[in-house]
Every structure is written in structure tokens, then in C-alpha cells.
Coordinates of N, CA and C in Angstrom, one line a residue:
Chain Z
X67 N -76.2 68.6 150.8 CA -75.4 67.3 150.9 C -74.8 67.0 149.6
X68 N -73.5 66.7 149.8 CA -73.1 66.2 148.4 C -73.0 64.6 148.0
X69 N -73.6 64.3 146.5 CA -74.3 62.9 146.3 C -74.0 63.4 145.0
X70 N -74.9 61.9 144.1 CA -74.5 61.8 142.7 C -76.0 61.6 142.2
X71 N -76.5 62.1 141.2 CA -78.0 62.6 140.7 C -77.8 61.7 139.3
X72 N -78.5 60.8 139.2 CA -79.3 60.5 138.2 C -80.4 61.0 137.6
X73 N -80.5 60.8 136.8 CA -82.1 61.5 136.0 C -82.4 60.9 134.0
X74 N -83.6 60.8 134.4 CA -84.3 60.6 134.8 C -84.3 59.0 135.9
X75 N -85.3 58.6 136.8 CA -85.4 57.2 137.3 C -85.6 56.0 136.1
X76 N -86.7 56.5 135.4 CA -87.5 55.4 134.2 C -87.7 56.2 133.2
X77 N -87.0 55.5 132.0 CA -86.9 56.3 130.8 C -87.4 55.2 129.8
X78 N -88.2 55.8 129.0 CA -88.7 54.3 127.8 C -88.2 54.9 126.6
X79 N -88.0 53.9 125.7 CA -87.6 54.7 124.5 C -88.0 53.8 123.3
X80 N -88.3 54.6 122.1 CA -88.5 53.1 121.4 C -87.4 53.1 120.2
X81 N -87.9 51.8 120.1 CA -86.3 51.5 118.9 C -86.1 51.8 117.2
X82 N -84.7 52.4 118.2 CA -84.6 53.3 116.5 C -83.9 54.8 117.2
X83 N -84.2 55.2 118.4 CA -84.0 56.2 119.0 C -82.6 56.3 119.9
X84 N -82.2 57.3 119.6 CA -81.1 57.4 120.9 C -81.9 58.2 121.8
X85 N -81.0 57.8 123.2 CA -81.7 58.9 124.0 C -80.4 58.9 125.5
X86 N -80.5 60.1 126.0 CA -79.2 60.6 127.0 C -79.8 60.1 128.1
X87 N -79.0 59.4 129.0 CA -79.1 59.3 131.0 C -78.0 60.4 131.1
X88 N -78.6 61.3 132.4 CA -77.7 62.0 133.0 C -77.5 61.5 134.3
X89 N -75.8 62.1 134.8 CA -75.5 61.8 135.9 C -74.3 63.0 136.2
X90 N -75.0 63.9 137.2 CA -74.3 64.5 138.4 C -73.7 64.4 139.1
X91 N -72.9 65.2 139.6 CA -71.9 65.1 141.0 C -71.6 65.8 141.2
X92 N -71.5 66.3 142.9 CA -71.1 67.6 143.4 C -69.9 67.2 144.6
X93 N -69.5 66.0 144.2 CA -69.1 65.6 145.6 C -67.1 66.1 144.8
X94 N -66.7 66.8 144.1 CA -65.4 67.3 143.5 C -64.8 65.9 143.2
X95 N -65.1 65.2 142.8 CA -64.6 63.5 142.1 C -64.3 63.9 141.0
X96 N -62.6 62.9 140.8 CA -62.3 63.3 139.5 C -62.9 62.2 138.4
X97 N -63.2 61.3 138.8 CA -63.2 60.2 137.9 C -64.8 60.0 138.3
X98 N -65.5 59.5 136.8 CA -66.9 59.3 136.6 C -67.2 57.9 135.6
X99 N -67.9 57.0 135.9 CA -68.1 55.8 135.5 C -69.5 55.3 135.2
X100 N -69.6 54.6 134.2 CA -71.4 54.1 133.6 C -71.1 52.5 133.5
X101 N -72.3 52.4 134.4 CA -72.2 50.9 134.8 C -73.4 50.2 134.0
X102 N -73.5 49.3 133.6 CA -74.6 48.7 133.0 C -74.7 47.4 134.0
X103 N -76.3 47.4 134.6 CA -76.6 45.6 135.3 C -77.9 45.2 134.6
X104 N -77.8 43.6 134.2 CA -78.3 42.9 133.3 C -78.6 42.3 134.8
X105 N -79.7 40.7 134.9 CA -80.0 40.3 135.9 C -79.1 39.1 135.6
X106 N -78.3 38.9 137.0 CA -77.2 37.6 136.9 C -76.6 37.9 136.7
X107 N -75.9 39.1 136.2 CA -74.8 39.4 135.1 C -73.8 40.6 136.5
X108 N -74.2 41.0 137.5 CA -73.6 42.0 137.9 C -73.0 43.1 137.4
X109 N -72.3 44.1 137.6 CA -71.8 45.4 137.0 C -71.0 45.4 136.1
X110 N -71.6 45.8 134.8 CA -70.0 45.8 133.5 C -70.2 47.4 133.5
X111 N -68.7 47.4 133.2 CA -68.3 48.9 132.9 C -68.7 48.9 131.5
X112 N -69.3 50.2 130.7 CA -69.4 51.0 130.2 C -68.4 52.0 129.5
X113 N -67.9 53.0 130.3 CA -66.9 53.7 129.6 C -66.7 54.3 131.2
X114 N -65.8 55.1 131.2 CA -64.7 56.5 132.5 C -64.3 57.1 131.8
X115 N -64.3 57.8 132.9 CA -63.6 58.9 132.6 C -62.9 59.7 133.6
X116 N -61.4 60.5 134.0 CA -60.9 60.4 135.0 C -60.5 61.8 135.1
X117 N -60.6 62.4 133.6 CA -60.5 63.9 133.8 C -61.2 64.4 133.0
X118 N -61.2 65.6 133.0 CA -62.7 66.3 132.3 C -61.7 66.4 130.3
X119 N -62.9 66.1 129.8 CA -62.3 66.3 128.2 C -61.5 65.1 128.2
X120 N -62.4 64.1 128.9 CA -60.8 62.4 128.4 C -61.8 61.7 129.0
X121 N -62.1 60.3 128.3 CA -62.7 59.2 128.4 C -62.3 58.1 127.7
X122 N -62.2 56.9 128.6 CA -62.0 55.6 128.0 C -63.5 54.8 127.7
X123 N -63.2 53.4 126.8 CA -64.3 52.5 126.6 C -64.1 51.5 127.8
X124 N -65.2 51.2 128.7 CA -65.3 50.0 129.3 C -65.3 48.4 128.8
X125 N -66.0 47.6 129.0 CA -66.1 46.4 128.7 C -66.9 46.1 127.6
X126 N -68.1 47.3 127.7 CA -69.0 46.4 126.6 C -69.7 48.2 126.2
X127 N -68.5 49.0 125.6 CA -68.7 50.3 125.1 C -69.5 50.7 123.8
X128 N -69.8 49.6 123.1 CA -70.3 49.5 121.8 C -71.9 49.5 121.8
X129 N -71.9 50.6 120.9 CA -73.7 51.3 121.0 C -73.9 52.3 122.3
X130 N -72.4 53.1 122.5 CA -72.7 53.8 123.6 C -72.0 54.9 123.5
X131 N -71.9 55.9 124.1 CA -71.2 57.1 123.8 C -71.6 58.5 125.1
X132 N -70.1 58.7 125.2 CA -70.4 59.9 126.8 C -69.7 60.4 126.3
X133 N -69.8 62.0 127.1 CA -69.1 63.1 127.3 C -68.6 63.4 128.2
X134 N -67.9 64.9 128.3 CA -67.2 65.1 130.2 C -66.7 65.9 129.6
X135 N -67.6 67.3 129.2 CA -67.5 68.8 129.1 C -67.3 69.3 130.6
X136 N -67.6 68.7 131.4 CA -68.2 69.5 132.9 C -66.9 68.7 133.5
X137 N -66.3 69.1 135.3 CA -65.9 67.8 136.2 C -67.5 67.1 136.9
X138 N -68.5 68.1 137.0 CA -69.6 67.9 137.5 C -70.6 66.3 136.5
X139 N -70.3 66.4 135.5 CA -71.4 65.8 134.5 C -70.7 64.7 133.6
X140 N -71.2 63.9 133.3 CA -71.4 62.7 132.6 C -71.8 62.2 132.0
X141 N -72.8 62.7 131.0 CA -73.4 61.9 130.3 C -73.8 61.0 129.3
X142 N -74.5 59.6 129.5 CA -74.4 58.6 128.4 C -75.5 58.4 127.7
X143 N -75.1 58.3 126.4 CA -76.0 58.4 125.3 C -76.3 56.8 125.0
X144 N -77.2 56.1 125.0 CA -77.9 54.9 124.3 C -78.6 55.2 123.0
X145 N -77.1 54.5 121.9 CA -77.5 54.8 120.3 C -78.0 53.5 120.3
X146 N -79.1 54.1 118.7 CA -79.7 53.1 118.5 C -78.9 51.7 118.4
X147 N -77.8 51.8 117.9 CA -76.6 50.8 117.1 C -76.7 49.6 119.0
X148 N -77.2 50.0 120.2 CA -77.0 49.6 121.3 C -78.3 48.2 120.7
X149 N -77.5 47.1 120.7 CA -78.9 45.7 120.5 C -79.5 45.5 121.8
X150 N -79.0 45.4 122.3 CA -80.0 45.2 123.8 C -80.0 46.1 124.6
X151 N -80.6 47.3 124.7 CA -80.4 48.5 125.3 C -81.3 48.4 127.4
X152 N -82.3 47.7 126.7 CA -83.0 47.6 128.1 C -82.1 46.7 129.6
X153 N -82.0 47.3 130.6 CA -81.3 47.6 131.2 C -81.2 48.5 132.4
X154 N -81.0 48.6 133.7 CA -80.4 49.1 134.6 C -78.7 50.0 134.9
X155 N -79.4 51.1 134.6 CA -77.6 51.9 134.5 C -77.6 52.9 135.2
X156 N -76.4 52.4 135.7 CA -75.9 52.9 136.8 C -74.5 53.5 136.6
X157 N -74.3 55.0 137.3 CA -73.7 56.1 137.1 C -72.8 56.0 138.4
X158 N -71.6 55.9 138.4 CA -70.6 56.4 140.2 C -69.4 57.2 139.6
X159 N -68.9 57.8 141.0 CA -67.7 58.3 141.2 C -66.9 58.4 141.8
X160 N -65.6 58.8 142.1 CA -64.8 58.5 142.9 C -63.6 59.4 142.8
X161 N -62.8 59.5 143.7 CA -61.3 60.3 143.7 C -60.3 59.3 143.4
X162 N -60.0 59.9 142.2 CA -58.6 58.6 141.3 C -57.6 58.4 141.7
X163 N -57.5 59.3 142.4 CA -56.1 59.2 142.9 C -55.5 59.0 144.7
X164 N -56.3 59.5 144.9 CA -55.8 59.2 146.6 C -57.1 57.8 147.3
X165 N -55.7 57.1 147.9 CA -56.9 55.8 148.3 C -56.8 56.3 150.2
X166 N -57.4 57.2 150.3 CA -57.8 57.6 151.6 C -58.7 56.5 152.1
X167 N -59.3 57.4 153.2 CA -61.0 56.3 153.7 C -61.9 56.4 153.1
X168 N -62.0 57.2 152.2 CA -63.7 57.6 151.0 C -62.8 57.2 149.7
X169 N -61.8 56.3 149.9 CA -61.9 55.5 148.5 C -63.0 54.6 148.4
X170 N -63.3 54.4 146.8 CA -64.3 53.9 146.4 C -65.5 54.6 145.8
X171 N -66.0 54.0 145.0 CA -67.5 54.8 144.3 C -68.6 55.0 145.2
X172 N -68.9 56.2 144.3 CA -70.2 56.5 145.3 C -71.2 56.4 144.3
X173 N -72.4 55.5 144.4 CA -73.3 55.4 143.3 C -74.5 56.3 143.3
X174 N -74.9 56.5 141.6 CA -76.3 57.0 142.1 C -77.6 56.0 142.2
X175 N -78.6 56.4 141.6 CA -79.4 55.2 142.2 C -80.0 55.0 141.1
X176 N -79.5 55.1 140.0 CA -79.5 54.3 139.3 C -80.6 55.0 137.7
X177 N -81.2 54.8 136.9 CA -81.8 54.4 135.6 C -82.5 53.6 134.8
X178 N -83.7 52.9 134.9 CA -84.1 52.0 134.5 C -84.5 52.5 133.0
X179 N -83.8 51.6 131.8 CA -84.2 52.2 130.8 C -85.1 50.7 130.2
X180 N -86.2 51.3 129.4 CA -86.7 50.4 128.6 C -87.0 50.4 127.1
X181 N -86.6 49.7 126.1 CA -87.2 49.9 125.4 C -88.4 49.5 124.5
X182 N -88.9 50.0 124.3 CA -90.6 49.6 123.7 C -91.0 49.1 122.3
Chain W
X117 N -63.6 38.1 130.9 CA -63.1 37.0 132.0 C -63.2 37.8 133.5
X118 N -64.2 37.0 134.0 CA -64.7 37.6 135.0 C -63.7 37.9 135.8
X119 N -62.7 38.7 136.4 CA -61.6 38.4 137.4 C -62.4 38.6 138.8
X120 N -63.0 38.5 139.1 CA -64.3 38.4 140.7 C -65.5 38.0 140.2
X121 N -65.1 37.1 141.8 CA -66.1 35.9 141.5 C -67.0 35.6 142.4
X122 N -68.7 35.9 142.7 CA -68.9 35.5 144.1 C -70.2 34.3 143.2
X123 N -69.5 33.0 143.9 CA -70.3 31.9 143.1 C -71.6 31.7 143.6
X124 N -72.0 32.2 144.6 CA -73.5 31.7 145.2 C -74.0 33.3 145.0
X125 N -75.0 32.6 143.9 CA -76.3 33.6 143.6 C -77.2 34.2 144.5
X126 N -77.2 33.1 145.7 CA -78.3 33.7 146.5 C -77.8 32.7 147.8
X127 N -78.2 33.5 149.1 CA -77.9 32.8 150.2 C -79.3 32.8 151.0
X128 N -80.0 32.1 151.9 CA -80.7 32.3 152.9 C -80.3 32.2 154.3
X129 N -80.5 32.8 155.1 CA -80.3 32.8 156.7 C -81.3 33.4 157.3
X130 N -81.4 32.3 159.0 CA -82.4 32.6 159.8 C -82.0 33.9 160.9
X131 N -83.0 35.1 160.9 CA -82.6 35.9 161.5 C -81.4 35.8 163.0
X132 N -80.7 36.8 163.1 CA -80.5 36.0 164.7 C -78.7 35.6 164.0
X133 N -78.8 34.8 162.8 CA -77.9 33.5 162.8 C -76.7 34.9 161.8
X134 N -75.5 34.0 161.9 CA -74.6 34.5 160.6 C -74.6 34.4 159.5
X135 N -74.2 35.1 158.1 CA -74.2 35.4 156.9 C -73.0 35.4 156.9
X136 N -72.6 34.6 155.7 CA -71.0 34.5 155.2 C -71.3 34.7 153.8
X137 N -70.8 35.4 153.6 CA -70.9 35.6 151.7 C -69.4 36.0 151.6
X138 N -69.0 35.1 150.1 CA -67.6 34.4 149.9 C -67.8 35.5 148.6
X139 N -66.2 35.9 147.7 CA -66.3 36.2 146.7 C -64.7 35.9 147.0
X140 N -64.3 35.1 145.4 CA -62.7 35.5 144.8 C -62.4 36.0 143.7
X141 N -60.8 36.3 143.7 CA -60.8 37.0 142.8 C -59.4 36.5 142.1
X142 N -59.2 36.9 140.8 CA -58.0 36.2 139.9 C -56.7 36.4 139.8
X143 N -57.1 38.2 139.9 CA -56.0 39.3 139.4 C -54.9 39.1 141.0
X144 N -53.6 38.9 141.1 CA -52.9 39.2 142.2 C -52.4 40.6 142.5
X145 N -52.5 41.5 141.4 CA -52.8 42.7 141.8 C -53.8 43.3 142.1
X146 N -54.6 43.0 142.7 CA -55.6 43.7 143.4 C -55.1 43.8 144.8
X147 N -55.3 44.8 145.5 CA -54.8 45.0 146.6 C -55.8 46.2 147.6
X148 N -57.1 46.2 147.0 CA -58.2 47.5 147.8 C -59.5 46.4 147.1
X149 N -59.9 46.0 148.3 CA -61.3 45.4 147.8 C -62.4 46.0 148.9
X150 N -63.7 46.1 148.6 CA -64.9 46.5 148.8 C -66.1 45.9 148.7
X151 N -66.9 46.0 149.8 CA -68.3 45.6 149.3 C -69.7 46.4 149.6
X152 N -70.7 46.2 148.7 CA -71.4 47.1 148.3 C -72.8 46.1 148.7
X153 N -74.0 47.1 149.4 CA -75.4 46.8 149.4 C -76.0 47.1 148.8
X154 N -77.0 46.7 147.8 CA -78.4 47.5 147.1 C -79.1 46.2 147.1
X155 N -80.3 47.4 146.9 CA -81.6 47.0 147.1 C -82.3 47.2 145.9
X156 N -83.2 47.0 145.0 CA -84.2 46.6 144.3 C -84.2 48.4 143.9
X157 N -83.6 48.8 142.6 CA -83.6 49.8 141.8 C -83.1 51.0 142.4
X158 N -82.2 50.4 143.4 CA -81.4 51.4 143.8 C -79.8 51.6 143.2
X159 N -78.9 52.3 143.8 CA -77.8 52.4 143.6 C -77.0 51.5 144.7
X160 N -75.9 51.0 144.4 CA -75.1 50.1 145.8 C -75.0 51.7 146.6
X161 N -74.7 51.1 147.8 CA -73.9 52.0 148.6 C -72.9 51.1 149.3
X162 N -72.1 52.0 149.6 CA -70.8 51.6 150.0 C -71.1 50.7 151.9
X163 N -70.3 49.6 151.9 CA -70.7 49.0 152.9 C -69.6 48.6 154.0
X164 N -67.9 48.1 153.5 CA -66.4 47.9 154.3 C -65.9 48.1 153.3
X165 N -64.9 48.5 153.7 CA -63.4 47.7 152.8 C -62.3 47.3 153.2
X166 N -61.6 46.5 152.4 CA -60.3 46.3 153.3 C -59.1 46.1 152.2
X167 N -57.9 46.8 152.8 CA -57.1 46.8 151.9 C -55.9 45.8 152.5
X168 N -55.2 45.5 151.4 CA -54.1 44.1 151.8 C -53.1 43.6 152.4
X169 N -53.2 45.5 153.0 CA -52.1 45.0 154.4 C -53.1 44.3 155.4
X170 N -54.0 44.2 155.7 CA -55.0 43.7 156.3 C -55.2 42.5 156.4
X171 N -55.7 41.7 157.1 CA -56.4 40.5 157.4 C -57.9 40.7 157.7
X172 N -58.0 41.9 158.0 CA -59.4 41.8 159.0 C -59.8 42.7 158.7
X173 N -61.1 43.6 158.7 CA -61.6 44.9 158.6 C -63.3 44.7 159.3
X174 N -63.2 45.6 160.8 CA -64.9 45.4 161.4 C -65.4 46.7 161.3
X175 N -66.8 46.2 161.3 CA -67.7 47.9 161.6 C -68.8 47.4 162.2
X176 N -69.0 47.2 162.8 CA -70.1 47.0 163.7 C -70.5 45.1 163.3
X177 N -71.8 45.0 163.1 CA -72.2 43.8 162.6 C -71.1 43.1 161.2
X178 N -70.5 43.5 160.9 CA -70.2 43.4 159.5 C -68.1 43.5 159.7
X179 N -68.4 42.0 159.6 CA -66.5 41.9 159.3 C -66.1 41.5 157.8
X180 N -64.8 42.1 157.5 CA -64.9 41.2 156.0 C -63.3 40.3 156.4
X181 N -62.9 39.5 156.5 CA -61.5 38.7 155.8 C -61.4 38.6 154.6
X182 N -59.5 39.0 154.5 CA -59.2 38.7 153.2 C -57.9 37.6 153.5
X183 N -57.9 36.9 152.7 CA -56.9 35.7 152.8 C -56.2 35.5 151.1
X184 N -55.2 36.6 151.1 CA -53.9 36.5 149.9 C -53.8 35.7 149.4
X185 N -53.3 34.2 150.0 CA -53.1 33.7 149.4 C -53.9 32.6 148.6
X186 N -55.2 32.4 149.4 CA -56.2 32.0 148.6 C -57.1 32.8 147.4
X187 N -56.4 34.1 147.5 CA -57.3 34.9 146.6 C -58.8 35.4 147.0
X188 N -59.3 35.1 148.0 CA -60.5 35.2 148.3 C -60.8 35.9 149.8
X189 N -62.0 36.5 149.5 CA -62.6 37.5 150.6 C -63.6 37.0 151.0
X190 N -64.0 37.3 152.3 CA -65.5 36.9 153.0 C -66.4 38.2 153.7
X191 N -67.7 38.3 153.5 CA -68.0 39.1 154.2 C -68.8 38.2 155.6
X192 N -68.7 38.6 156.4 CA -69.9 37.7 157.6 C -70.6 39.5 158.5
X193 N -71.6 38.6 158.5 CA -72.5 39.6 159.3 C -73.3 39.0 160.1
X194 N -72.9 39.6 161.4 CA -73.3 39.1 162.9 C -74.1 39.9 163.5
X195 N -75.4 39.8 164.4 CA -76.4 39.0 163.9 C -77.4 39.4 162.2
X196 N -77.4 38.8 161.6 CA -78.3 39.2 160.6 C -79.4 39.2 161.0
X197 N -80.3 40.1 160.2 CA -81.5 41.0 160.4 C -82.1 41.2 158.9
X198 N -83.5 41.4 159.3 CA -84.1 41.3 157.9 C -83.6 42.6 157.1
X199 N -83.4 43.6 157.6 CA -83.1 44.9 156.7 C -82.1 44.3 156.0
X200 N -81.3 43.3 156.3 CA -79.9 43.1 155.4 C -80.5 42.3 154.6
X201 N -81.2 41.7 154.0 CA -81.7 41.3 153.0 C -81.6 42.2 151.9
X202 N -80.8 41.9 150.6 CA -80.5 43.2 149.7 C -79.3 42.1 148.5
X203 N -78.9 42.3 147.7 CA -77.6 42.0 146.9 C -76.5 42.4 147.3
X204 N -75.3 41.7 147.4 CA -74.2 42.1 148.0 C -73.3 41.8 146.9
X205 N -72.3 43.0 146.7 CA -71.8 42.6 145.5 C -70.4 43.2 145.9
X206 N -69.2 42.1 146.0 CA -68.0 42.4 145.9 C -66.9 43.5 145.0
X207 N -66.1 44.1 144.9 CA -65.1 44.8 144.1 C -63.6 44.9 144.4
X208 N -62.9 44.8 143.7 CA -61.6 44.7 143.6 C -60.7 45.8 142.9
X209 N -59.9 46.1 143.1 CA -58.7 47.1 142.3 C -57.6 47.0 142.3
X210 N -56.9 47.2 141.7 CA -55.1 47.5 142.2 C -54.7 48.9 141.7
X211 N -53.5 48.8 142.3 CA -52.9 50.4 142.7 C -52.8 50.9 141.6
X212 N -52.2 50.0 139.8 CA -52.7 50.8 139.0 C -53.6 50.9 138.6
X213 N -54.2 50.0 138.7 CA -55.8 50.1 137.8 C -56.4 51.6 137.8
X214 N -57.1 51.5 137.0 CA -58.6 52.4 136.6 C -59.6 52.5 137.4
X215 N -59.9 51.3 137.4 CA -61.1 50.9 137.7 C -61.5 49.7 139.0
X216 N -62.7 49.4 139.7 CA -63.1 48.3 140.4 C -63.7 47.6 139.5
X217 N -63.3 46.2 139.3 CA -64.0 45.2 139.0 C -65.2 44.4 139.9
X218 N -66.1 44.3 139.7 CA -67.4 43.4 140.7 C -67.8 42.7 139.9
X219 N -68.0 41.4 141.6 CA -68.7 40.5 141.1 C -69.7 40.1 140.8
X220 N -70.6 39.0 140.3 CA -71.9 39.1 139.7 C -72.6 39.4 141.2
X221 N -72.7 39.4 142.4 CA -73.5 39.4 143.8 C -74.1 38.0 143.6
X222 N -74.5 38.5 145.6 CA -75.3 37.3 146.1 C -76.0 37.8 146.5
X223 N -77.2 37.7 146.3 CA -78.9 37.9 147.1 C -79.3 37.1 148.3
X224 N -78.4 38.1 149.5 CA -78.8 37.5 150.5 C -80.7 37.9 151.2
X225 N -81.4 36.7 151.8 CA -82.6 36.9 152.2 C -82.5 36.4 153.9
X226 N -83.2 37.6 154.7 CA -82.5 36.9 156.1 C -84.4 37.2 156.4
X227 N -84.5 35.7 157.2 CA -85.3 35.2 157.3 C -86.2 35.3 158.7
X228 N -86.9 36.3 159.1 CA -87.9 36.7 160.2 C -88.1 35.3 160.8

């Protein structure tokens, strides 16, 4: 079945440390997105990316840093320089370009990071 | 600046009954909006959408209206059921955009 893989679910980290969320996809999506949810606050973008080897900054991109070596992979790095890193992050994707009936993101289930 | 907006944090309804959950939005380019279910450390999954040649979009329990010119969407779901108890969170786009914007959600609780 094709879906979008997060990993790890709960990741602790302590401060001072960077540390990588991954997020997969097999579903051939061109475009990959890192979502940060705070409680109250609903979904801020993070950073995209819409083709492989190109990425923009989201809303609140500072203390954060991705790649997109792969069309498959995505991954976001939480630097230390991140002040409030603890958080729920959330990884989707989507086809950028055609608004068929499977427009729209497909999420994974998500990341709970904490830090200690 | 938030451009989607769903103002009620939290809704309750008695099983049985309807669920209206409201969200607007700023941008008049948006013209593909969506709404999304999760639950407690999950990921949303995808739930309607409706785009703006539209008025109306059903799927079973679950209609959404959009109304242009008030800027604002509705989701209603007929009859609500405890499984739909979850966060509902609105999203918006337009044709150039990048990206969906979402709103903060509403924590609907449907009530046995």
C-alpha cells in the first residue's frame, strides 16, 4: 500500500542537540512538506519542497533545516538554534501540480518530539 | 496573519444530532479548500473537498458549503456519532499557491 512513514513516533532529545525526523513516501508525490502543531496553534508550515534538490522556508523555518536528495525522502533536522523545539511534527505530501480528486496532502502520523 | 479561520475551539453535540463546524478564510484567491480529521497523535487524514465552482460537496454523512462571497466554509455532519469526535481542521489554496493554509481546528466531542 502506498502511504507516508514517519519515524521515529517519540523521539526525546536533550538540549543542545540536533537531531533528524524522517519522513517517506512511496505514493510518487512531487511536493513534500513539515508541518509543526503546537496546542491551539494548528498547522504552521515549516519548509517544502516541490522538486527533488529545491526547497523553500515555511512560516516559522528558523532553527530548522531539510533535505530532498531522494523524490522518496524528506528529511528535518531540529538544530539546537530551534528555542522551543518540543512539539508535534508532522510530515505530508501531495502532487503539485495537477488538482485532480487525490488533490491534497496525505499525512503521516505524525512525531512527537520532546525535549528533556 | 492567519488567512483561515475556524473561531470555535471546540464544539459539543448530542449523538444522533448535527455538527456544523464553520471556518473562514481572507485570501480571495483561494479557490480548493479541504477538510481534515485527526485524532490524538495521529496524522489528519483527508476527509471532503470542495472547489469553487461549487456550492456544495456530499459524501455520505458529511456535506461541506462554500459561500464566495462571504469567504466562509461549513462542514455539517449528519447524523453525528461518537467515532467523529476528533479535531477538524480546515485548509485552503489557490491555483498559484504552494501551499494549503489551515486553520487552528475545532475539537468536535459527540456525545453518547
Amino acid at each position: 500500500d502506498g502511504g507516508i512513514t514517519q519515524s521515529p513516533k517519540y523521539l526525546f532529545r536533550k538540549e543542545g542537540q540536533n537531531v533528524t525526523l524522517s519522513c517517506e513516501q512511496n505514493l510518487n508525490h512531487d511536493a513534500m512538506y513539515w508541518y509543526r502543531q503546537d496546542p491551539g496553534q494548528g498547522l504552521r508550515l515549516i519548509y517544502y519542497s516541490q522538486i527533488v534538490n529545491d526547497f523553500q522556508k515555511g512560516d516559522i523555518a528558523e532553527g530548522y533545516s531539510v533535505s530532498r536528495e531522494k523524490k522518496e525522502s524528506f528529511p528535518l533536522t531540529v538544530t539546537s538554534a530551534q528555542k522551543n523545539p518540543t512539539a508535534f511534527y508532522l510530515c505530508a505530501s501531495s502532487t503539485s501540480q495537477n488538482r485532480g480528486s487525490d488533490y491534497g496532502y496525505t499525512f503521516g502520523s505524525g512525531t512527537r518530539l520532546t525535549v528533556v | 496573519d492567519q488567512q483561515v479561520k475556524q473561531n470555535s475551539p471546540s464544539l459539543s453535540v448530542q449523538e444522533g444530532r448535527i455538527s456544523i463546524l464553520n471556518c473562514d478564510y481572507t485570501n480571495s484567491m483561494f479557490d480548493y479548500f479541504l477538510w481534515y480529521k485527526k485524532y490524538p497523535a495521529e496524522g489528519p487524514t483527508f476527509l471532503i473537498s470542495i472547489s469553487s465552482i461549487k456550492d456544495k460537496n456530499e459524501d455520505g454523512r458529511f456535506t461541506v458549503f462554500l459561500n464566495k462571497s462571504a469567504k466562509h466554509l461549513s462542514l455539517h455532519i449528519v447524523p453525528s456519532q461518537p467515532g467523529d469526535s476528533a479535531v477538524y481542521f480546515c485548509a485552503a489554496s489557490s491555483n498559484t499557491g504552494n501551499q494549503f493554509y489551515f486553520g487552528t481546528g475545532t475539537s468536535l466531542t459527540v456525545i453518547p
